[in-house]
GROMACS .gro file of C-alpha atoms in nm:
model
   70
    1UNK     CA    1   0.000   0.000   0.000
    2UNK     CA    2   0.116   0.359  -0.080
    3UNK     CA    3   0.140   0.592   0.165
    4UNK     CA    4  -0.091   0.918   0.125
    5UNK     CA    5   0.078   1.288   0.022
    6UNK     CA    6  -0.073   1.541   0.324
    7UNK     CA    7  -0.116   1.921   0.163
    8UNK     CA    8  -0.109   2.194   0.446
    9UNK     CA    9  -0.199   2.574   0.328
   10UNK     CA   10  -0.023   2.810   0.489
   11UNK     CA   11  -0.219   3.157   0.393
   12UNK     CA   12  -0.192   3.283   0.069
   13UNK     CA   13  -0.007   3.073  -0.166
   14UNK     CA   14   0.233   2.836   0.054
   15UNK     CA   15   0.180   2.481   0.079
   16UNK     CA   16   0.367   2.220   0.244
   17UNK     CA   17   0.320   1.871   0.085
   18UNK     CA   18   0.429   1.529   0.293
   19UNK     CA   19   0.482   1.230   0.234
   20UNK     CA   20   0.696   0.922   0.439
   21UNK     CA   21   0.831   1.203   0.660
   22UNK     CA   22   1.008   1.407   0.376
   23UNK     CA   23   0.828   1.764   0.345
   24UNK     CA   24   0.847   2.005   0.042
   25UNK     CA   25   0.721   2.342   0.124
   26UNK     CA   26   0.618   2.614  -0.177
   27UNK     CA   27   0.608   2.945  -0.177
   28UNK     CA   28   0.647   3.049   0.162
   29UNK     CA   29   0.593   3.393   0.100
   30UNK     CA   30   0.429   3.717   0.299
   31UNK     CA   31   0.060   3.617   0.448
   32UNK     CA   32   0.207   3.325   0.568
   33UNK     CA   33   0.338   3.207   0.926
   34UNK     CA   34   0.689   3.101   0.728
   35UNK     CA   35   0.863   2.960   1.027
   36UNK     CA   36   0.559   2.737   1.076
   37UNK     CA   37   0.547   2.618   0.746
   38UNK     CA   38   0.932   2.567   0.686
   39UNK     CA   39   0.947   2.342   1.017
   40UNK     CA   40   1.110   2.039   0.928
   41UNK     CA   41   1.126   2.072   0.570
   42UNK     CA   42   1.363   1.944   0.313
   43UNK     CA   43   1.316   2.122   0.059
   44UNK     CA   44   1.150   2.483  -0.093
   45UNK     CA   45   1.031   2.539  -0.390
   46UNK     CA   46   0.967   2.905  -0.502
   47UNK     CA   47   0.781   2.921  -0.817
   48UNK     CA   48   0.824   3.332  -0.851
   49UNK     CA   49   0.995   3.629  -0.680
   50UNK     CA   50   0.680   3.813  -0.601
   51UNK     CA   51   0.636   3.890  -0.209
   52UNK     CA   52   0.335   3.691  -0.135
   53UNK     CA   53   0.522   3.356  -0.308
   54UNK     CA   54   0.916   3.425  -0.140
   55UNK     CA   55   0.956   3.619   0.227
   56UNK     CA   56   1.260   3.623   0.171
   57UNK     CA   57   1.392   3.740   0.521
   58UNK     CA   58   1.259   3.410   0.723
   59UNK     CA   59   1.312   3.217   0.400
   60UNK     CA   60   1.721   3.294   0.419
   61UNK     CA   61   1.714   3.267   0.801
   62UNK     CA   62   1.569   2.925   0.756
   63UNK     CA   63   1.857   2.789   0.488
   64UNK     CA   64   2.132   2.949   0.697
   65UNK     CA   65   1.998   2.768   1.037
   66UNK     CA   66   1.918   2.420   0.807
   67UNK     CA   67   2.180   2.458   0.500
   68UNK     CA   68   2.103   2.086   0.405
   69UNK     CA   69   1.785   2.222   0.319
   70UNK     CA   70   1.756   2.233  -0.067
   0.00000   0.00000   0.00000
């Protein structure tokens, strides 16, 4: 049996998607509690540089913090 992908919105436009205890979290931008959804994630994907898709502040805080984080 498979196991199931879990989707989590985070405001705006950020999701986190897991699955087997590896998270991918996407556009974690402004309107969004970023530290919350960047907790425990492996990876971020940022599909554009507009605000509400990148805060980039707590974004770049994060990756310093976890820099195995791609």
């Amino acid at each position: 049996m498979e196991s199931q992908i879990a989707l989590t919105k985070f405001g705006h436009a950020c999701v986190r998607l897991e699955k087997a205890g590896r998270r991918l979290v996407i556009d974690p931008g402004t309107f969004t509690d970023v530290p919350a959804a960047l907790e425990g994630a492996e990876h971020i994907l940022v599909t554009h540089e507009h605000a509400d898709h990148l805060d980039d502040g707590p974004v770049l805080e994060f990756l310093a913090a976890n820099p195995e984080v791609t």
